[in-house]
Amino acid sequence: MTPPERTEHLTLPGVLTAGQAAETVAAILAAQRESGAIPWFRGHHLDPWDHTEAAMALDAAGEHDAAARAYEWLARHQNADGSWYAAYHDGDADRPTDRARESNFCAYVAVGVWHHFLTTGDEAFLDRMWPVVRGAVEFVLALQRPGGQIGWKREEDGTPVADALLTGSSSIHHALRCALAVAEHREEPQPDWELATGALAHAVAHHPERFLDKSRYSMDWYYPVLGGAVTGPAAKERIESRWDDFVVPGLGVRCVVPNPWVTGGESCELALTLWAMGESDRAVDILRSIGHLRAEGGLYWTGYVFEGDRAVWPEELTTWTAGSLLLAVAALGGDEATAAVFGGEDLPRGLTPDCC
């Protein structure tokens, strides 16, 4: 188990003690397979986005070797077109259970790779992972639409799905900025990526009609801010506009309205969003409100139904929920790499398009 003295930087009053943080890190490590794969939990599937989120949490906790093994899993099992499948049974690369290739899932490797490099300073790692990042970005950008938004996925037979998701495209915007940071560090400019990033940011910030209407979901509310496409007063206005719709005081953040269901992942991501906006006090309040989701052993329940037959639901303890909490605590605690990746001040912004 990770000793508590290694997780003292992951303490936050009312949220985590050093001992609790160490327990959570140990639980993620216990779920990781020898191959480096990090499934949702043992016996469940792995998806590339949540696998990367858990790996980033391990880096934030100082478990760099385990995080590197997670990225090596991605490098070994990347498809020839730069993608990964949407799901693999228990992280077994030979047992994909969903052969669609989702743009958001594939892009996120760039966030994790940049975070690992900022955490470790490992140039050799960045050299090994650069072709992986480049291939993933090229796969994703092949799905970009003329309006800047990114198509959702390619089906198993390769058919592109042109419909775009606001949350997914917002996350891709974040990933493209991290990919550009990798490229800049390597002194390998990518002007096409810069143009694509700027066009995507413009679409996310100014053209909601270019995306499927998923406004019932809290992720569509905060992700344009978390992904860095909406900033400043516009970010503040966006968050305030639906705060009462999604935030349940003392319990966390709804996944979808009007359902009486709060979820740990959305709560932690909103906390990260608030921190990035400079509202650390509200971020801490959100994290404290989901203490009821912490389970024995250090992981967190996915969510809780708070009306009617009140209950934890679904009955699953996921590595990515725990990972998102550790990353939020790391950012609030001043972890430099996590703050740089999610704060975004030093990440490249892309080129603003000439037209609307």
Short mmCIF file of C-alpha atoms in Angstrom, two decimals:
data_model
loop_
_atom_site.label_atom_id
_atom_site.label_comp_id
_atom_site.label_asym_id
_atom_site.label_seq_id
_atom_site.Cartn_x
_atom_site.Cartn_y
_atom_site.Cartn_z
CA MET A 1 0.00 0.00 0.00
CA THR A 2 1.16 3.53 -0.76
CA PRO A 3 2.48 4.91 2.56
CA PRO A 4 0.50 7.90 3.90
CA GLU A 5 3.61 10.10 3.93
CA ARG A 6 3.62 9.89 0.11
CA THR A 7 0.08 11.19 -0.11
CA GLU A 8 0.28 14.09 2.32
CA HIS A 9 -0.08 16.47 -0.64
CA LEU A 10 -3.44 14.83 -1.39
CA THR A 11 -5.02 15.86 1.89
CA LEU A 12 -7.95 18.23 2.04
CA PRO A 13 -9.86 18.90 5.26
CA GLY A 14 -13.27 17.27 5.20
CA VAL A 15 -12.43 15.43 1.96
CA LEU A 16 -9.32 13.28 2.39
CA THR A 17 -6.73 12.53 5.03
CA ALA A 18 -3.30 11.26 3.99
CA GLY A 19 -4.32 7.79 5.14
CA GLN A 20 -7.54 7.87 3.15
CA ALA A 21 -5.70 9.09 0.06
CA ALA A 22 -3.18 6.26 0.40
CA GLU A 23 -6.04 3.79 0.70
CA THR A 24 -7.67 5.15 -2.45
CA VAL A 25 -4.43 4.98 -4.41
CA ALA A 26 -3.88 1.41 -3.24
CA ALA A 27 -7.38 0.48 -4.40
CA ILE A 28 -6.70 1.81 -7.91
CA LEU A 29 -3.40 -0.07 -7.99
CA ALA A 30 -5.17 -3.25 -6.93
CA ALA A 31 -7.55 -2.91 -9.88
CA GLN A 32 -4.71 -2.44 -12.37
CA ARG A 33 -3.83 -5.56 -14.33
CA GLU A 34 -0.26 -6.77 -14.79
CA SER A 35 -0.49 -5.57 -18.40
CA GLY A 36 -0.95 -1.99 -17.15
CA ALA A 37 -4.66 -1.89 -18.01
CA ILE A 38 -6.96 -0.15 -15.52
CA PRO A 39 -10.56 -1.35 -15.92
CA TRP A 40 -13.48 0.31 -14.16
CA PHE A 41 -13.10 -2.49 -11.64
CA ARG A 42 -11.89 -6.05 -11.89
CA GLY A 43 -14.18 -8.05 -14.17
CA HIS A 44 -15.71 -4.95 -15.78
CA HIS A 45 -14.60 -3.22 -18.96
CA LEU A 46 -11.82 -0.74 -19.67
CA ASP A 47 -12.42 2.31 -21.82
CA PRO A 48 -9.45 4.42 -22.93
CA TRP A 49 -10.70 7.70 -21.40
CA ASP A 50 -11.30 6.36 -17.90
CA HIS A 51 -8.13 4.25 -18.07
CA THR A 52 -6.20 7.46 -18.72
CA GLU A 53 -7.99 9.34 -15.94
CA ALA A 54 -7.00 6.66 -13.43
CA ALA A 55 -3.41 6.71 -14.70
CA MET A 56 -3.27 10.48 -14.18
CA ALA A 57 -4.44 10.00 -10.62
CA LEU A 58 -1.64 7.52 -10.03
CA ASP A 59 0.87 10.07 -11.29
CA ALA A 60 -0.61 12.71 -9.01
CA ALA A 61 -0.06 10.28 -6.14
CA GLY A 62 3.56 9.61 -7.08
CA GLU A 63 2.95 6.14 -8.52
CA HIS A 64 4.81 6.94 -11.71
CA ASP A 65 5.84 3.41 -12.66
CA ALA A 66 2.25 2.19 -12.50
CA ALA A 67 1.08 5.19 -14.53
CA ALA A 68 3.77 4.58 -17.14
CA ARG A 69 2.60 0.96 -17.48
CA ALA A 70 -0.92 2.25 -18.15
CA TYR A 71 0.35 4.44 -21.00
CA GLU A 72 2.47 1.60 -22.34
CA TRP A 73 -0.72 -0.48 -22.53
CA LEU A 74 -2.21 2.21 -24.77
CA ALA A 75 0.91 2.31 -26.93
CA ARG A 76 0.95 -1.47 -27.40
CA HIS A 77 -2.71 -1.76 -28.29
CA GLN A 78 -3.35 1.30 -30.45
CA ASN A 79 -5.09 0.42 -33.69
CA ALA A 80 -3.35 1.11 -36.99
CA ASP A 81 -5.59 4.14 -37.60
CA GLY A 82 -4.54 5.77 -34.30
CA SER A 83 -7.65 4.75 -32.37
CA TRP A 84 -8.64 2.37 -29.58
CA TYR A 85 -11.86 0.47 -29.25
CA ALA A 86 -14.49 1.88 -26.92
CA ALA A 87 -14.36 -1.02 -24.46
CA TYR A 88 -12.25 -4.06 -23.57
CA HIS A 89 -13.36 -6.77 -21.16
CA ASP A 90 -11.39 -6.37 -17.92
CA GLY A 91 -8.67 -4.56 -19.86
CA ASP A 92 -7.92 -7.59 -22.02
CA ALA A 93 -6.76 -6.16 -25.36
CA ASP A 94 -7.76 -9.41 -27.09
CA ARG A 95 -11.37 -9.11 -25.90
CA PRO A 96 -12.87 -5.83 -27.11
CA THR A 97 -16.55 -5.66 -26.24
CA ASP A 98 -17.36 -2.49 -28.21
CA ARG A 99 -15.47 -2.06 -31.48
CA ALA A 100 -16.70 1.46 -32.12
CA ARG A 101 -13.89 4.03 -31.89
CA GLU A 102 -14.99 7.15 -30.03
CA SER A 103 -13.20 10.39 -30.80
CA ASN A 104 -13.28 11.66 -27.22
CA PHE A 105 -11.89 8.41 -25.84
CA CYS A 106 -9.03 8.41 -28.32
CA ALA A 107 -8.04 12.06 -27.88
CA TYR A 108 -7.63 11.88 -24.11
CA VAL A 109 -4.28 10.07 -24.31
CA ALA A 110 -2.70 13.47 -25.07
CA VAL A 111 -3.87 14.86 -21.71
CA GLY A 112 -2.43 11.90 -19.85
CA VAL A 113 0.88 11.89 -21.72
CA TRP A 114 1.46 15.60 -21.11
CA HIS A 115 0.51 15.21 -17.45
CA HIS A 116 2.92 12.28 -17.01
CA PHE A 117 5.73 14.25 -18.63
CA LEU A 118 5.08 17.31 -16.47
CA THR A 119 5.04 15.07 -13.42
CA THR A 120 8.19 13.10 -14.20
CA GLY A 121 10.22 15.14 -16.69
CA ASP A 122 10.81 11.88 -18.56
CA GLU A 123 11.92 12.88 -22.05
CA ALA A 124 12.35 9.27 -23.17
CA PHE A 125 8.72 8.60 -22.27
CA LEU A 126 7.62 11.59 -24.33
CA ASP A 127 9.68 10.35 -27.28
CA ARG A 128 8.02 6.92 -27.09
CA MET A 129 4.53 8.33 -26.76
CA TRP A 130 4.76 11.05 -29.40
CA PRO A 131 3.79 8.72 -32.28
CA VAL A 132 0.88 7.48 -30.15
CA VAL A 133 -0.38 11.00 -29.52
CA ARG A 134 0.12 12.01 -33.15
CA GLY A 135 -1.77 8.98 -34.42
CA ALA A 136 -4.65 9.55 -32.00
CA VAL A 137 -4.96 13.22 -32.94
CA GLU A 138 -4.98 12.44 -36.65
CA PHE A 139 -7.71 9.86 -36.12
CA VAL A 140 -9.80 12.39 -34.19
CA LEU A 141 -9.31 15.28 -36.58
CA ALA A 142 -10.40 13.14 -39.51
CA LEU A 143 -13.83 13.29 -37.83
CA GLN A 144 -13.92 17.10 -37.60
CA ARG A 145 -16.87 18.71 -39.35
CA PRO A 146 -16.77 21.95 -41.39
CA GLY A 147 -18.30 23.80 -38.43
CA GLY A 148 -15.39 22.85 -36.17
CA GLN A 149 -17.20 20.25 -34.07
CA ILE A 150 -15.87 16.68 -33.87
CA GLY A 151 -17.99 13.73 -34.95
CA TRP A 152 -18.77 11.29 -32.18
CA LYS A 153 -17.14 8.09 -33.45
CA ARG A 154 -16.50 5.58 -36.19
CA GLU A 155 -18.65 2.48 -36.13
CA GLU A 156 -17.08 -0.96 -36.20
CA ASP A 157 -17.19 -1.01 -40.00
CA GLY A 158 -15.48 2.40 -40.20
CA THR A 159 -18.60 4.45 -40.92
CA PRO A 160 -18.18 7.93 -39.40
CA VAL A 161 -20.91 9.23 -37.10
CA ALA A 162 -21.15 12.92 -37.91
CA ASP A 163 -23.29 13.85 -34.91
CA ALA A 164 -21.18 15.74 -32.39
CA LEU A 165 -21.41 15.71 -28.60
CA LEU A 166 -20.73 18.94 -26.74
CA THR A 167 -19.11 17.20 -23.78
CA GLY A 168 -16.97 15.03 -26.03
CA SER A 169 -15.87 17.92 -28.21
CA SER A 170 -15.07 20.02 -25.14
CA SER A 171 -12.87 17.25 -23.79
CA ILE A 172 -11.23 16.90 -27.21
CA HIS A 173 -10.48 20.63 -27.16
CA HIS A 174 -8.58 20.11 -23.91
CA ALA A 175 -6.76 17.12 -25.41
CA LEU A 176 -5.76 19.03 -28.54
CA ARG A 177 -4.25 21.78 -26.43
CA CYS A 178 -2.21 19.18 -24.55
CA ALA A 179 -1.17 17.58 -27.85
CA LEU A 180 -0.02 20.98 -29.09
CA ALA A 181 1.97 21.40 -25.88
CA VAL A 182 3.70 18.09 -26.58
CA ALA A 183 4.41 19.18 -30.15
CA GLU A 184 5.78 22.56 -29.05
CA HIS A 185 8.05 20.93 -26.49
CA ARG A 186 9.41 18.66 -29.21
CA GLU A 187 9.77 21.64 -31.58
CA GLU A 188 7.55 19.92 -34.11
CA PRO A 189 4.91 22.56 -34.95
CA GLN A 190 1.51 21.31 -36.05
CA PRO A 191 -0.26 24.24 -37.78
CA ASP A 192 -3.17 22.05 -38.89
CA TRP A 193 -3.80 21.08 -35.27
CA GLU A 194 -3.73 24.75 -34.26
CA LEU A 195 -6.37 25.61 -36.84
CA ALA A 196 -8.50 22.64 -35.83
CA THR A 197 -8.25 23.57 -32.15
CA GLY A 198 -9.31 27.13 -32.80
CA ALA A 199 -12.26 26.07 -34.94
CA LEU A 200 -13.36 23.58 -32.29
CA ALA A 201 -13.12 26.15 -29.51
CA HIS A 202 -15.25 28.55 -31.55
CA ALA A 203 -17.90 25.91 -32.16
CA VAL A 204 -18.07 24.91 -28.48
CA ALA A 205 -18.23 28.48 -27.23
CA HIS A 206 -20.59 30.00 -29.79
CA HIS A 207 -22.53 27.35 -31.71
CA PRO A 208 -24.54 24.98 -29.51
CA GLU A 209 -26.73 24.17 -32.53
CA ARG A 210 -23.83 22.21 -34.02
CA PHE A 211 -24.09 19.60 -31.26
CA LEU A 212 -26.72 17.08 -30.25
CA ASP A 213 -28.97 18.51 -27.54
CA LYS A 214 -27.86 16.83 -24.33
CA SER A 215 -28.56 19.84 -22.13
CA ARG A 216 -30.26 17.63 -19.54
CA TYR A 217 -26.83 16.27 -18.66
CA SER A 218 -24.62 18.16 -16.24
CA MET A 219 -21.51 17.38 -18.28
CA ASP A 220 -22.83 19.51 -21.16
CA TRP A 221 -23.21 22.31 -18.61
CA TYR A 222 -19.69 22.42 -17.17
CA TYR A 223 -17.49 20.68 -19.75
CA PRO A 224 -17.15 23.65 -22.14
CA VAL A 225 -15.54 25.44 -19.16
CA LEU A 226 -13.51 22.46 -17.93
CA GLY A 227 -12.24 21.84 -21.48
CA GLY A 228 -11.03 25.44 -21.74
CA ALA A 229 -13.20 26.63 -24.61
CA VAL A 230 -15.34 28.93 -22.43
CA THR A 231 -13.43 31.18 -20.04
CA GLY A 232 -13.68 34.40 -18.06
CA PRO A 233 -17.08 36.08 -17.55
CA ALA A 234 -18.71 33.70 -20.03
CA ALA A 235 -17.61 30.74 -17.91
CA LYS A 236 -18.96 32.37 -14.76
CA GLU A 237 -22.27 33.11 -16.46
CA ARG A 238 -22.57 29.57 -17.78
CA ILE A 239 -21.98 27.94 -14.40
CA GLU A 240 -24.30 30.28 -12.53
CA SER A 241 -27.08 29.83 -15.09
CA ARG A 242 -27.77 26.21 -14.16
CA TRP A 243 -26.25 25.82 -10.72
CA ASP A 244 -29.58 25.21 -9.05
CA ASP A 245 -30.58 22.71 -11.73
CA PHE A 246 -27.65 20.40 -11.14
CA VAL A 247 -26.14 20.96 -7.69
CA VAL A 248 -27.86 19.23 -4.77
CA PRO A 249 -26.54 20.84 -1.58
CA GLY A 250 -24.86 18.35 0.70
CA LEU A 251 -25.08 15.48 -1.79
CA GLY A 252 -23.24 16.41 -4.99
CA VAL A 253 -24.07 16.98 -8.65
CA ARG A 254 -26.87 15.40 -10.64
CA CYS A 255 -25.87 13.44 -13.69
CA VAL A 256 -29.06 14.35 -15.52
CA VAL A 257 -32.13 16.42 -14.69
CA PRO A 258 -34.69 15.86 -13.37
CA ASN A 259 -33.48 12.47 -12.10
CA PRO A 260 -32.77 12.42 -8.34
CA TRP A 261 -29.33 10.87 -8.82
CA VAL A 262 -26.01 12.45 -7.87
CA THR A 263 -22.76 11.02 -9.19
CA GLY A 264 -19.21 11.19 -7.92
CA GLY A 265 -17.50 11.66 -11.27
CA GLU A 266 -19.59 14.66 -12.29
CA SER A 267 -19.18 16.16 -8.82
CA CYS A 268 -15.38 15.90 -8.95
CA GLU A 269 -15.25 17.29 -12.47
CA LEU A 270 -17.40 20.25 -11.45
CA ALA A 271 -15.00 20.81 -8.54
CA LEU A 272 -12.10 20.87 -11.01
CA THR A 273 -14.06 23.31 -13.16
CA LEU A 274 -14.70 25.62 -10.22
CA TRP A 275 -11.03 25.46 -9.20
CA ALA A 276 -9.98 26.39 -12.75
CA MET A 277 -12.34 29.39 -12.54
CA GLY A 278 -10.68 30.52 -9.30
CA GLU A 279 -13.55 29.41 -7.07
CA SER A 280 -11.70 27.03 -4.78
CA ASP A 281 -14.08 27.43 -1.84
CA ARG A 282 -17.05 26.20 -3.83
CA ALA A 283 -14.90 23.44 -5.28
CA VAL A 284 -14.04 22.18 -1.81
CA ASP A 285 -17.71 22.33 -0.80
CA ILE A 286 -18.63 20.09 -3.72
CA LEU A 287 -15.94 17.56 -2.83
CA ARG A 288 -17.00 17.50 0.79
CA SER A 289 -20.59 16.86 -0.26
CA ILE A 290 -19.73 13.49 -1.80
CA GLY A 291 -18.10 12.01 1.27
CA HIS A 292 -21.17 9.78 1.55
CA LEU A 293 -20.04 8.00 -1.63
CA ARG A 294 -16.77 6.79 -0.10
CA ALA A 295 -16.79 3.06 0.58
CA GLU A 296 -14.72 0.82 2.78
CA GLY A 297 -11.46 0.15 0.99
CA GLY A 298 -11.05 3.66 -0.41
CA LEU A 299 -13.02 3.60 -3.66
CA TYR A 300 -16.20 5.57 -4.36
CA TRP A 301 -19.66 4.50 -5.41
CA THR A 302 -20.62 5.79 -8.83
CA GLY A 303 -23.78 7.48 -7.58
CA TYR A 304 -26.66 7.77 -5.13
CA VAL A 305 -30.43 8.01 -5.64
CA PHE A 306 -31.62 10.54 -3.07
CA GLU A 307 -35.42 10.32 -3.40
CA GLY A 308 -37.92 7.47 -3.06
CA ASP A 309 -36.11 4.21 -2.33
CA ARG A 310 -32.84 5.92 -1.51
CA ALA A 311 -29.88 3.80 -2.43
CA VAL A 312 -26.38 3.64 -3.82
CA TRP A 313 -26.80 3.00 -7.54
CA PRO A 314 -25.35 1.36 -9.47
CA GLU A 315 -23.58 -0.85 -6.96
CA GLU A 316 -20.14 -0.40 -8.46
CA LEU A 317 -16.90 1.10 -7.16
CA THR A 318 -15.02 2.60 -10.09
CA THR A 319 -11.36 3.47 -10.48
CA TRP A 320 -12.24 6.52 -12.55
CA THR A 321 -14.49 8.03 -9.87
CA ALA A 322 -11.66 7.66 -7.37
CA GLY A 323 -9.24 9.02 -9.96
CA SER A 324 -11.30 12.12 -10.62
CA LEU A 325 -11.44 12.85 -6.89
CA LEU A 326 -7.68 12.49 -6.49
CA LEU A 327 -7.08 14.81 -9.45
CA ALA A 328 -9.45 17.45 -8.06
CA VAL A 329 -7.73 17.28 -4.67
CA ALA A 330 -4.31 17.45 -6.34
CA ALA A 331 -5.28 20.59 -8.27
CA LEU A 332 -6.70 22.25 -5.17
CA GLY A 333 -3.56 21.30 -3.25
CA GLY A 334 -1.29 22.97 -5.78
CA ASP A 335 0.17 19.93 -7.55
CA GLU A 336 2.06 21.66 -10.35
CA ALA A 337 1.51 19.14 -13.14
CA THR A 338 -2.19 18.68 -12.43
CA ALA A 339 -2.69 22.43 -12.11
CA ALA A 340 -0.89 23.04 -15.39
CA VAL A 341 -2.98 20.48 -17.27
CA PHE A 342 -6.38 21.46 -15.90
CA GLY A 343 -5.72 25.16 -15.25
CA GLY A 344 -4.75 25.57 -18.87
CA GLU A 345 -3.07 28.96 -18.62
CA ASP A 346 0.12 27.75 -20.29
CA LEU A 347 -1.50 25.39 -22.79
CA PRO A 348 -1.55 26.50 -26.45
CA ARG A 349 -4.92 27.86 -27.54
CA GLY A 350 -4.96 27.21 -31.28
CA LEU A 351 -5.78 29.74 -33.96
CA THR A 352 -9.06 31.65 -33.98
CA PRO A 353 -10.94 31.09 -37.26
CA ASP A 354 -11.65 34.07 -39.53
CA CYS A 355 -15.27 33.18 -39.98
CA CYS A 356 -18.17 32.30 -37.61
#
